[in-house]
Every structure is written in C-alpha cells, then in structure tokens.
Amino acid sequence: MMGRYFAIRIGRAALTIVLVVTFAFVVLRLSGDPALMILGPEAPPEVLAAFRKAWGLDDPIWFQYLDYFGAIAKGELGRSMRDGRPAIELVLERIPATLALTLPAFAFKVALGIPAGIYAALHRGSAIDRAVMIAAVAGFTVPSFVLALLLVLVFAVQLGWLPSGGQESWRHAILPIATLGLGGAAVLARFTRSAMLEVLGQPYIRTASAKGVPWRKVVTSHALPNAAIPTVTILGFMVGTLIAGAVVVESVFAWPGVGRLLVVAVANRDLAVVQCILLLVALTMVTSNLIVDFLYGFLDPRLRAKGAHA
C-alpha cells in the first residue's frame, strides 16, 4: 500500500512537470517572434529568415515541441538566442544570488510567522491576537511590489538607512529579504493560528485538560504535533516558490538573480532561457510538494490509505 501511495504521487508529479513545460512552450511560441525582438523590426527580411532557420523557428510547432523534449531527454536545455551560451549555464550563474535572498527570507518567515500564529491561537480574542491577525491580513493582501516600494520609500528615501537597490554589500539584501519574509510570515501566522485553534477544539485536548495534564504539556505534546501537519503543507509550498517568488522583488531592487533574469529573458523572447527557468521552477515546486506528500504518508497513515485508492 505504501509503495502504491508513493508511486501515484511520483506519477502525478511527473505529469505536472510535463504539463507545465508544454504550456510554457506553447505560450512562448504564440507570444511573439524572437527574431523581431532580438534583431529588431528594421532588420532585412533575409536576415530575419536566416535567424529563424538557424534556431529552428521556421519548423512546425509540433516538430519544435518534439525536438525540445528530445533535447531535454539528452540533458540539453538549449542556448540563449542573445549570446549563444547554454541556457542552464546562465541560470546557474544567477542561482547563488537568488538563494542569498530566498533562504534568509524563508528562515525569517518561519521564525516570525509560526510563533506569532501559535501565540495568537493560545491567546484568542486578546489584543495581541487581534494585532497579529490585522498584521497577517495586511501582509497577506498587500502585493509584494507594493510592500517593496513602501519599504524603499521609508527606509531608503525618507530615513536613508538602507540602499534602495543593487548587490554591493549585505546592507543591499536587507530590504529584499524583508519584502519576501514579511508576506510569507503573514501567511504562516494565519495558517498556524487556524491549525492550532482547530486542534485546541478537539475532544482529546479537553480530555487531557480534564485529567489534570498541565496546560503546557497539553500544548507541546498534543496540540503542536497535530497542528504541524497542515503547517507542513504551506511550508512545502513556500519552499517550492523560493525562486518564483523572487521575480518581482529582484526586479524592484535590481538584484541580479534568477527572477530578474527571467524578466529580461521574457522581454527579449529568449526562449531557451525562459523555458530553462520555468522548468527549474516547476521541478522545485513539484519536488517540494512531493516531499510534503511523503511526509504526510509517514505522519498520517489515514492519508496514505486514502491516497492508495485515489
């Protein structure tokens, strides 16, 4: 049963990656002519035709699709139409810069969001609970680019404490990390609070309290472990969106990471680079969700039994 559960999850993950890559391939081919974007509309027709032929853009789209997946099977992700370098090489160069933002931001989300959610649930209805929920709703609803601009306006323009963009020193990373971390912390606080409140309302919690078990032990031994299961889901989603979530923030703060590379590649119709980044994002998200599914299977045998019949 356990083997079947994992096999179904792996099969769904593989199908998701294929669908994402296919969708990206089709949309990119229909969104504009890379030859015109790179060479310009003033380029001679014979030059445009030669460019399309060199990059296989004059082939039928179904042939380009099969050729693309054949290249992926051989470990080839194409070359940039701008400079001819392998797309994977360009992406790998930018990953350290993106991780320099996203990993500290993820740690910040967890360190702030989960304790805030737990504290708010344990003090439901108090002023602190209301303050946490107001902050969580604000952080959840404000778009990341708006939050980024607000932080720049306050801490870079008005106060002059921090630089507004670039990557020259560690100080340049503070505002991007805060932008990525605050929104995620708000989401985590809401989910953790809801999960804790649901668990605290269960009969076994009341039974433990009625038996005289100290409240601290009820929370740490009964409430927290059971509330952790839904929290694992949102954490897995956040891990999966580490790269995708940095697109807007890197653009606002001129941070030279994968997200900024994606924006530039889309604007230039650099197909191989865009497809490589989207494949990386899809693999990251699917892998993180697959790990969450596996953890669920170990944490809750009931889910594993249901999954085997799904």
Short mmCIF file of C-alpha atoms in Angstrom, two decimals:
data_model
loop_
_atom_site.label_atom_id
_atom_site.label_comp_id
_atom_site.label_asym_id
_atom_site.label_seq_id
_atom_site.Cartn_x
_atom_site.Cartn_y
_atom_site.Cartn_z
CA MET A 1 0.00 0.00 0.00
CA MET A 2 2.80 2.40 0.86
CA GLY A 3 4.58 1.67 -2.41
CA ARG A 4 1.40 2.35 -4.37
CA TYR A 5 0.86 5.62 -2.49
CA PHE A 6 4.34 6.86 -3.39
CA ALA A 7 4.07 5.60 -6.99
CA ILE A 8 0.84 7.56 -7.53
CA ARG A 9 2.41 10.73 -6.12
CA ILE A 10 5.52 10.37 -8.31
CA GLY A 11 3.37 9.76 -11.39
CA ARG A 12 1.31 12.87 -10.70
CA ALA A 13 4.47 14.91 -10.16
CA ALA A 14 5.93 13.78 -13.49
CA LEU A 15 2.67 14.57 -15.30
CA THR A 16 2.56 18.03 -13.71
CA ILE A 17 6.07 18.84 -14.93
CA VAL A 18 5.21 17.72 -18.47
CA LEU A 19 2.05 19.85 -18.49
CA VAL A 20 3.86 22.93 -17.15
CA VAL A 21 6.65 22.61 -19.70
CA THR A 22 4.14 22.06 -22.52
CA PHE A 23 2.07 25.08 -21.52
CA ALA A 24 5.16 27.28 -21.30
CA PHE A 25 6.41 26.03 -24.67
CA VAL A 26 3.14 26.77 -26.46
CA VAL A 27 2.58 30.18 -24.83
CA LEU A 28 6.11 31.33 -25.61
CA ARG A 29 5.79 30.32 -29.25
CA LEU A 30 2.49 32.23 -29.56
CA SER A 31 3.59 35.35 -27.66
CA GLY A 32 5.79 36.91 -30.34
CA ASP A 33 8.58 36.43 -32.85
CA PRO A 34 12.01 36.18 -31.15
CA ALA A 35 13.70 37.23 -34.40
CA LEU A 36 11.90 40.59 -34.37
CA MET A 37 12.58 41.12 -30.66
CA ILE A 38 16.29 40.36 -30.91
CA LEU A 39 17.17 41.74 -34.34
CA GLY A 40 14.57 44.49 -34.46
CA PRO A 41 11.79 45.15 -36.99
CA GLU A 42 14.19 47.17 -39.15
CA ALA A 43 16.34 44.09 -39.88
CA PRO A 44 16.30 42.91 -43.52
CA PRO A 45 13.84 40.08 -44.27
CA GLU A 46 16.65 37.73 -45.34
CA VAL A 47 18.44 38.29 -42.03
CA LEU A 48 15.25 37.54 -40.08
CA ALA A 49 14.68 34.42 -42.18
CA ALA A 50 18.24 33.23 -41.60
CA PHE A 51 17.86 33.77 -37.83
CA ARG A 52 14.63 31.77 -37.72
CA LYS A 53 16.19 28.95 -39.71
CA ALA A 54 19.30 28.86 -37.52
CA TRP A 55 17.21 28.49 -34.36
CA GLY A 56 14.58 26.16 -35.85
CA LEU A 57 11.80 28.74 -35.52
CA ASP A 58 10.60 28.11 -39.06
CA ASP A 59 9.79 24.47 -38.29
CA PRO A 60 6.18 23.46 -37.44
CA ILE A 61 5.41 23.94 -33.77
CA TRP A 62 4.81 20.22 -33.24
CA PHE A 63 8.28 19.48 -34.63
CA GLN A 64 9.82 22.13 -32.35
CA TYR A 65 7.96 20.57 -29.42
CA LEU A 66 9.24 17.04 -30.09
CA ASP A 67 12.74 18.37 -30.71
CA TYR A 68 12.64 20.26 -27.41
CA PHE A 69 11.60 17.23 -25.36
CA GLY A 70 14.16 15.12 -27.18
CA ALA A 71 16.84 17.59 -26.16
CA ILE A 72 15.63 17.53 -22.54
CA ALA A 73 15.88 13.73 -22.56
CA LYS A 74 19.54 14.13 -23.55
CA GLY A 75 20.16 16.73 -20.86
CA GLU A 76 20.28 19.68 -23.26
CA LEU A 77 18.22 22.75 -22.35
CA GLY A 78 19.10 24.89 -25.33
CA ARG A 79 21.19 28.02 -25.86
CA SER A 80 20.46 31.69 -25.33
CA MET A 81 19.47 33.48 -28.52
CA ARG A 82 21.15 36.62 -27.22
CA ASP A 83 24.73 35.37 -26.76
CA GLY A 84 24.71 31.70 -27.71
CA ARG A 85 25.65 30.44 -24.24
CA PRO A 86 23.94 27.36 -22.77
CA ALA A 87 20.74 28.42 -21.01
CA ILE A 88 21.46 26.26 -17.97
CA GLU A 89 24.83 28.00 -17.58
CA LEU A 90 23.20 31.41 -17.46
CA VAL A 91 20.64 30.21 -14.91
CA LEU A 92 23.18 28.50 -12.65
CA GLU A 93 25.20 31.72 -12.51
CA ARG A 94 22.22 33.54 -11.03
CA ILE A 95 21.06 30.91 -8.52
CA PRO A 96 23.52 31.90 -5.72
CA ALA A 97 22.24 35.50 -5.79
CA THR A 98 18.62 34.30 -5.59
CA LEU A 99 19.37 31.89 -2.74
CA ALA A 100 21.15 34.70 -0.89
CA LEU A 101 17.72 36.36 -0.65
CA THR A 102 15.28 33.48 -0.51
CA LEU A 103 16.95 31.29 2.13
CA PRO A 104 17.26 34.05 4.77
CA ALA A 105 13.74 35.20 3.85
CA PHE A 106 12.42 31.66 4.38
CA ALA A 107 14.12 31.43 7.78
CA PHE A 108 12.63 34.83 8.64
CA LYS A 109 9.14 33.65 7.66
CA VAL A 110 9.38 30.56 9.87
CA ALA A 111 10.95 32.37 12.83
CA LEU A 112 8.30 35.09 12.83
CA GLY A 113 5.15 33.52 11.37
CA ILE A 114 4.87 30.22 13.27
CA PRO A 115 5.48 31.60 16.80
CA ALA A 116 3.12 34.52 16.10
CA GLY A 117 0.39 32.15 14.94
CA ILE A 118 0.81 29.86 17.96
CA TYR A 119 0.80 32.77 20.41
CA ALA A 120 -2.28 34.30 18.80
CA ALA A 121 -4.15 30.97 18.98
CA LEU A 122 -3.26 30.45 22.64
CA HIS A 123 -4.48 34.00 23.44
CA ARG A 124 -7.53 34.03 21.22
CA GLY A 125 -9.61 37.20 21.46
CA SER A 126 -6.88 39.19 23.17
CA ALA A 127 -5.43 42.46 21.91
CA ILE A 128 -2.29 40.61 20.80
CA ASP A 129 -4.38 38.12 18.82
CA ARG A 130 -6.21 40.94 17.06
CA ALA A 131 -2.95 42.75 16.35
CA VAL A 132 -1.40 39.59 14.89
CA MET A 133 -4.42 38.95 12.68
CA ILE A 134 -4.54 42.55 11.42
CA ALA A 135 -0.85 42.37 10.56
CA ALA A 136 -1.34 38.96 8.95
CA VAL A 137 -4.24 40.12 6.80
CA ALA A 138 -2.31 43.24 5.76
CA GLY A 139 0.79 41.23 4.91
CA PHE A 140 -1.27 38.65 3.02
CA THR A 141 -3.21 41.13 0.90
CA VAL A 142 -0.55 43.73 0.07
CA PRO A 143 1.23 42.78 -3.19
CA SER A 144 4.96 42.21 -2.87
CA PHE A 145 5.86 45.03 -5.24
CA VAL A 146 3.76 47.49 -3.20
CA LEU A 147 5.41 46.34 0.02
CA ALA A 148 8.83 46.64 -1.64
CA LEU A 149 8.14 50.20 -2.76
CA LEU A 150 6.85 51.14 0.69
CA LEU A 151 9.99 49.78 2.34
CA VAL A 152 12.18 51.67 -0.15
CA LEU A 153 10.21 54.87 0.44
CA VAL A 154 10.54 54.64 4.23
CA PHE A 155 13.98 53.13 4.84
CA ALA A 156 15.88 54.27 1.74
CA VAL A 157 14.30 57.58 0.72
CA GLN A 158 12.90 59.07 3.94
CA LEU A 159 15.28 57.69 6.58
CA GLY A 160 18.28 56.95 4.36
CA TRP A 161 19.24 53.93 6.45
CA LEU A 162 19.48 51.38 3.65
CA PRO A 163 20.28 51.37 -0.08
CA SER A 164 17.35 51.08 -2.46
CA GLY A 165 18.88 48.51 -4.82
CA GLY A 166 21.93 46.67 -6.08
CA GLN A 167 24.13 43.95 -4.62
CA GLU A 168 27.25 45.72 -3.40
CA SER A 169 27.07 44.69 0.27
CA TRP A 170 24.97 42.81 2.83
CA ARG A 171 23.03 46.02 3.52
CA HIS A 172 21.59 45.83 -0.02
CA ALA A 173 19.96 42.49 0.85
CA ILE A 174 18.03 43.69 3.90
CA LEU A 175 15.06 45.29 2.13
CA PRO A 176 14.58 42.44 -0.41
CA ILE A 177 14.75 39.85 2.38
CA ALA A 178 12.27 41.84 4.47
CA THR A 179 9.91 42.12 1.50
CA LEU A 180 9.99 38.37 0.84
CA GLY A 181 9.86 37.46 4.52
CA LEU A 182 7.05 39.68 5.79
CA GLY A 183 4.44 38.44 3.32
CA GLY A 184 5.33 34.81 3.97
CA ALA A 185 5.33 35.32 7.73
CA ALA A 186 1.80 36.73 7.50
CA VAL A 187 0.61 33.65 5.61
CA LEU A 188 2.29 31.31 8.08
CA ALA A 189 0.81 33.16 11.06
CA ARG A 190 -2.73 32.82 9.66
CA PHE A 191 -2.37 29.14 8.82
CA THR A 192 -0.65 28.26 12.10
CA ARG A 193 -3.28 30.10 14.13
CA SER A 194 -6.14 28.36 12.29
CA ALA A 195 -4.49 24.95 12.66
CA MET A 196 -3.87 25.48 16.38
CA LEU A 197 -7.43 26.68 17.02
CA GLU A 198 -8.85 23.65 15.23
CA VAL A 199 -6.69 21.27 17.26
CA LEU A 200 -7.38 23.05 20.55
CA GLY A 201 -11.10 22.49 19.97
CA GLN A 202 -10.75 18.71 19.62
CA PRO A 203 -12.18 16.37 22.31
CA TYR A 204 -8.81 14.80 23.16
CA ILE A 205 -7.48 18.23 24.16
CA ARG A 206 -10.41 18.74 26.54
CA THR A 207 -9.95 15.19 27.85
CA ALA A 208 -6.27 15.76 28.58
CA SER A 209 -7.07 19.00 30.37
CA ALA A 210 -9.85 17.33 32.38
CA LYS A 211 -7.41 14.64 33.52
CA GLY A 212 -5.22 17.30 35.05
CA VAL A 213 -2.44 17.29 32.47
CA PRO A 214 -0.57 20.59 32.74
CA TRP A 215 -1.62 23.02 30.03
CA ARG A 216 1.96 23.49 28.83
CA LYS A 217 2.26 19.74 28.27
CA VAL A 218 -1.13 19.62 26.52
CA VAL A 219 0.07 22.26 24.10
CA THR A 220 3.55 20.85 23.46
CA SER A 221 2.66 17.13 23.43
CA HIS A 222 -0.81 17.12 21.87
CA ALA A 223 -1.69 20.40 20.16
CA LEU A 224 1.57 21.33 18.42
CA PRO A 225 2.31 17.93 16.82
CA ASN A 226 -1.19 17.69 15.35
CA ALA A 227 -1.24 21.32 14.21
CA ALA A 228 2.08 20.74 12.44
CA ILE A 229 0.50 18.64 9.66
CA PRO A 230 -1.34 21.48 7.86
CA THR A 231 1.60 23.80 8.54
CA VAL A 232 3.87 21.39 6.67
CA THR A 233 1.71 21.94 3.60
CA ILE A 234 2.19 25.70 3.48
CA LEU A 235 5.91 25.32 4.27
CA GLY A 236 6.27 22.94 1.34
CA PHE A 237 4.51 25.40 -0.93
CA MET A 238 6.82 28.19 0.23
CA VAL A 239 9.91 26.10 -0.45
CA GLY A 240 8.57 25.42 -3.93
CA THR A 241 8.09 29.11 -4.66
CA LEU A 242 11.50 30.28 -3.45
CA ILE A 243 12.62 31.08 -6.99
CA ALA A 244 9.26 32.11 -8.47
CA GLY A 245 8.54 34.41 -5.54
CA ALA A 246 11.76 36.35 -6.12
CA VAL A 247 10.83 37.56 -9.62
CA VAL A 248 9.07 40.76 -8.57
CA VAL A 249 11.37 41.54 -5.65
CA GLU A 250 14.55 41.10 -7.68
CA SER A 251 13.16 43.39 -10.36
CA VAL A 252 12.24 46.13 -7.88
CA PHE A 253 15.59 46.03 -6.10
CA ALA A 254 17.73 45.40 -9.24
CA TRP A 255 19.04 42.20 -7.67
CA PRO A 256 20.89 40.04 -10.25
CA GLY A 257 19.19 36.74 -9.56
CA VAL A 258 17.17 34.17 -11.47
CA GLY A 259 13.96 36.19 -11.13
CA ARG A 260 15.47 39.25 -12.79
CA LEU A 261 16.98 37.04 -15.49
CA LEU A 262 13.51 35.63 -16.18
CA VAL A 263 12.03 39.12 -16.63
CA VAL A 264 14.79 40.12 -19.05
CA ALA A 265 14.56 36.84 -20.97
CA VAL A 266 10.77 37.16 -21.36
CA ALA A 267 11.13 40.73 -22.61
CA ASN A 268 13.73 39.60 -25.15
CA ARG A 269 11.85 36.41 -26.12
CA ASP A 270 14.96 34.41 -25.23
CA LEU A 271 13.05 31.15 -25.40
CA ALA A 272 15.66 28.70 -24.16
CA VAL A 273 16.44 30.77 -21.05
CA VAL A 274 12.76 31.26 -20.19
CA GLN A 275 12.00 27.58 -20.67
CA CYS A 276 15.01 26.59 -18.55
CA ILE A 277 13.93 28.83 -15.67
CA LEU A 278 10.31 27.66 -15.85
CA LEU A 279 11.47 24.05 -15.86
CA LEU A 280 13.61 24.77 -12.79
CA VAL A 281 10.68 26.44 -11.02
CA ALA A 282 8.35 23.54 -11.92
CA LEU A 283 10.87 20.98 -10.66
CA THR A 284 11.34 22.90 -7.41
CA MET A 285 7.62 23.24 -6.74
CA VAL A 286 6.76 19.67 -7.71
CA THR A 287 9.66 18.23 -5.70
CA SER A 288 8.74 20.20 -2.58
CA ASN A 289 5.09 19.14 -2.84
CA LEU A 290 6.18 15.56 -3.43
CA ILE A 291 8.27 15.67 -0.26
CA VAL A 292 5.26 17.05 1.61
CA ASP A 293 3.13 14.16 0.29
CA PHE A 294 5.75 11.69 1.50
CA LEU A 295 5.86 13.35 4.92
CA TYR A 296 2.07 13.17 5.08
CA GLY A 297 2.24 9.49 4.30
CA PHE A 298 4.53 8.92 7.25
CA LEU A 299 2.83 11.35 9.63
CA ASP A 300 -0.74 10.24 8.97
CA PRO A 301 -1.39 6.64 7.85
CA ARG A 302 -5.03 7.56 7.10
CA LEU A 303 -3.91 9.85 4.28
CA ARG A 304 -1.69 7.10 2.92
CA ALA A 305 -4.62 4.68 2.87
CA LYS A 306 -6.81 7.20 1.07
CA GLY A 307 -4.05 8.03 -1.40
CA ALA A 308 -3.63 4.39 -2.33
CA HIS A 309 -7.24 4.34 -3.53
CA ALA A 310 -7.10 7.79 -5.26
#
